[in-house]
PDB file of C-alpha atoms in Angstrom:
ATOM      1  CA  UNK A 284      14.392-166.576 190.216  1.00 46.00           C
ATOM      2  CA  UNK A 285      18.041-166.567 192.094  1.00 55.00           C
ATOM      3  CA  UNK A 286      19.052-163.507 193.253  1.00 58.00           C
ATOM      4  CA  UNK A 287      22.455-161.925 191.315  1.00 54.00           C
ATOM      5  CA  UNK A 288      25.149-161.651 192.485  1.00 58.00           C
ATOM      6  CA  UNK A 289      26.318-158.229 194.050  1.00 56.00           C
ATOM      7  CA  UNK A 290      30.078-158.124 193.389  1.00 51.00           C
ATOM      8  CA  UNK A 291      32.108-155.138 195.594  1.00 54.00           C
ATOM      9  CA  UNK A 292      34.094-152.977 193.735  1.00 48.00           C
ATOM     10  CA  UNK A 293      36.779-150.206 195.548  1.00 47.00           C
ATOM     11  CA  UNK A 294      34.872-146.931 196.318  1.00 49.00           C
ATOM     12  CA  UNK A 295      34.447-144.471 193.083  1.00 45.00           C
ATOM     13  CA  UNK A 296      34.761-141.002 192.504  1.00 50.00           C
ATOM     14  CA  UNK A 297      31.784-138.674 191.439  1.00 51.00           C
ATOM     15  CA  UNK A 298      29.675-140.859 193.857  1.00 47.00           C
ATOM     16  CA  UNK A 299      29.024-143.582 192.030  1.00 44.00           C
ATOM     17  CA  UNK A 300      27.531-147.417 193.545  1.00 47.00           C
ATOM     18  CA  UNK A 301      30.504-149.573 195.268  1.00 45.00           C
ATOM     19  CA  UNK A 302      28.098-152.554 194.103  1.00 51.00           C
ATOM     20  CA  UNK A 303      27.956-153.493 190.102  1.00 53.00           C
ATOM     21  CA  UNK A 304      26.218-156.536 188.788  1.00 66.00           C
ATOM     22  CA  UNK A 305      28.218-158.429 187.159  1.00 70.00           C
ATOM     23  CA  UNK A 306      25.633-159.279 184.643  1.00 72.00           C
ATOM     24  CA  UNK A 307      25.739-156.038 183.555  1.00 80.00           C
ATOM     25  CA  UNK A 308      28.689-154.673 184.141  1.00 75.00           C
ATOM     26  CA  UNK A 309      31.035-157.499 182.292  1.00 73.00           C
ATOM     27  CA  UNK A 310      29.054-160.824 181.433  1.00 76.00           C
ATOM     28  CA  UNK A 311      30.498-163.656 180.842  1.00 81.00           C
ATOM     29  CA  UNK A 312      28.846-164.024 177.607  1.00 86.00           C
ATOM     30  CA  UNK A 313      30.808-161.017 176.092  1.00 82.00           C
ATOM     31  CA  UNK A 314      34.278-162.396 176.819  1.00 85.00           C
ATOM     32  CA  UNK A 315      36.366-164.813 174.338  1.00 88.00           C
ATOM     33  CA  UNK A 316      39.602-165.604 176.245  1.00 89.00           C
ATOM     34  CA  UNK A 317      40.870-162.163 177.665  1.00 89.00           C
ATOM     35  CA  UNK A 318      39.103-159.624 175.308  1.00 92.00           C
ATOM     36  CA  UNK A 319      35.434-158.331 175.722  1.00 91.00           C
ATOM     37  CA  UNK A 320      32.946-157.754 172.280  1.00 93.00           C
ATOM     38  CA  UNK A 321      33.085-154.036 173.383  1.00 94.00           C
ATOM     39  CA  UNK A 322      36.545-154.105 172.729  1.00 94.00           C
ATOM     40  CA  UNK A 323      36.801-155.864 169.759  1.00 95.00           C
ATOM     41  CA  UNK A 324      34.612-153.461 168.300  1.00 96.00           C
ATOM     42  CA  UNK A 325      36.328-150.410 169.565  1.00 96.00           C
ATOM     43  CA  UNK A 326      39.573-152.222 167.807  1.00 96.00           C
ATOM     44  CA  UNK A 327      37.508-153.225 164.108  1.00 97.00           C
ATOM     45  CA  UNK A 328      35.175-150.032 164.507  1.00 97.00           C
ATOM     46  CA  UNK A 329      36.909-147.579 166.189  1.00 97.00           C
ATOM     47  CA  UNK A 330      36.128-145.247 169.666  1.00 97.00           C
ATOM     48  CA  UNK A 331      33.213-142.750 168.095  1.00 98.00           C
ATOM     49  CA  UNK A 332      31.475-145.697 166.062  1.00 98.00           C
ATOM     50  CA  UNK A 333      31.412-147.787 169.318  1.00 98.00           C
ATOM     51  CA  UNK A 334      30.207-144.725 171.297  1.00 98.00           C
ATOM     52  CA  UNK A 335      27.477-143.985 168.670  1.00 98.00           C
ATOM     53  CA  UNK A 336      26.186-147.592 169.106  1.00 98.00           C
ATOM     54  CA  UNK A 337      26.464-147.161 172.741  1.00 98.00           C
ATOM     55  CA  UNK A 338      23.877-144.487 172.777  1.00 98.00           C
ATOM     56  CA  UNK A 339      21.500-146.081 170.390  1.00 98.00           C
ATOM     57  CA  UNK A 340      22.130-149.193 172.871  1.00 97.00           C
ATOM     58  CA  UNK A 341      21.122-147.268 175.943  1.00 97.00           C
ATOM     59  CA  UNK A 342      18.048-146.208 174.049  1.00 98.00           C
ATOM     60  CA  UNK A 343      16.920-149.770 173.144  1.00 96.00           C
ATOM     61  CA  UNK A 344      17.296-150.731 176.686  1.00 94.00           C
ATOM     62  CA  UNK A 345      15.525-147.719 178.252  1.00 95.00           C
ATOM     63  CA  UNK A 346      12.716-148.379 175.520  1.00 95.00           C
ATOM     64  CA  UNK A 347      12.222-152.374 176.675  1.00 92.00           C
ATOM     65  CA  UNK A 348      12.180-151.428 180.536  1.00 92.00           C
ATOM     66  CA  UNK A 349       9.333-152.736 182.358  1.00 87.00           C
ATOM     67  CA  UNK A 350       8.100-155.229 179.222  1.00 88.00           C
ATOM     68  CA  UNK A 351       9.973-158.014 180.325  1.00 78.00           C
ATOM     69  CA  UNK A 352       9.161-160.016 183.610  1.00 73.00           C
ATOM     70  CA  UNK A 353      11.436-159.029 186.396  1.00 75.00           C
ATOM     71  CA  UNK A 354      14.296-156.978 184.565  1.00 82.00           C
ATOM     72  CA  UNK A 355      13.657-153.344 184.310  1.00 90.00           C
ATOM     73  CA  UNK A 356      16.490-152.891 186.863  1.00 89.00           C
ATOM     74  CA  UNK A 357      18.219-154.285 184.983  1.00 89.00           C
ATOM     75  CA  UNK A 358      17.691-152.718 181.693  1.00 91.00           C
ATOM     76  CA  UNK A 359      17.970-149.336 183.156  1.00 93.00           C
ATOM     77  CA  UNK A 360      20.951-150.333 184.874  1.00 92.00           C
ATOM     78  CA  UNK A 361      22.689-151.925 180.887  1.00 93.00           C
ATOM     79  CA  UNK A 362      20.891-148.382 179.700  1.00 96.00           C
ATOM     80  CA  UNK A 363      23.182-146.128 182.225  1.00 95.00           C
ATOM     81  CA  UNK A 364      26.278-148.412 181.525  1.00 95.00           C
ATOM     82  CA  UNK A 365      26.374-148.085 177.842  1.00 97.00           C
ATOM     83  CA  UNK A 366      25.475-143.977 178.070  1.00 97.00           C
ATOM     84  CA  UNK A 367      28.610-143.979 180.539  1.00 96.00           C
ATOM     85  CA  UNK A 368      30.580-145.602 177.841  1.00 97.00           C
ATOM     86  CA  UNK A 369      29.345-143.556 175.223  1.00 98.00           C
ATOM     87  CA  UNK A 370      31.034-140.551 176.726  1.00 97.00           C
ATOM     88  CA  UNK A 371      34.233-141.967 177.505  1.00 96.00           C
ATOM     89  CA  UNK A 372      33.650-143.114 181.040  1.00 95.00           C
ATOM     90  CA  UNK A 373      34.061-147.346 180.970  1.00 93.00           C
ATOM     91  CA  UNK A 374      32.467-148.122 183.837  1.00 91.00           C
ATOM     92  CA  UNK A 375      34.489-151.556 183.951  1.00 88.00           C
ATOM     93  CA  UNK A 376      37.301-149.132 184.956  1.00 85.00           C
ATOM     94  CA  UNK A 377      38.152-147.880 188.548  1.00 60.00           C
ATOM     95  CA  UNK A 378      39.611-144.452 189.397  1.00 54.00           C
TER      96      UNK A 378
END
């Protein structure tokens, strides 16, 4: 398995990590052109729907830790983005 990539990001307030992974933080996958799914949804389903899903997201992640080979990190880590967005804090957004 290759290691990920450990992109820098400018220092945060509240203490968060100066290191995201881009895998979870904004895939590739998610993006058409210059707009991200989350996004589009927030635009067709509005800011509350989207942060509804978000929670029942972070759930589904935190449920599936540790059953797949190799990416429970990572799951917790998709699980603590989406609560983050849930509440209004994007975490694709500095300071």
């Amino acid at each position: 398995m290759k290691d990920k990539k450990i992109v820098p990001l400018p220092k945060r307030k509240r203490g968060r990590p100066r290191n995201v992974d881009k895998a979870v933080n904004s895939p590739k996958h998610y993006r058409t052109g210059d707009v991200e799914c989350i996004d589009a949804m927030v635009s067709a389903f509005g800011k509350e729907a989207v942060q509804s899903y978000a929670r029942i997201n972070a759930f589904k992640y935190l449920w599936r830790a540790g059953k797949k080979s190799s990416a429970t990190k990572q799951d917790i880590q998709k699980a603590n983005w989406y609560m983050r967005f849930s509440i209004g804090d994007d975490p694709r957004k500095s300071p």
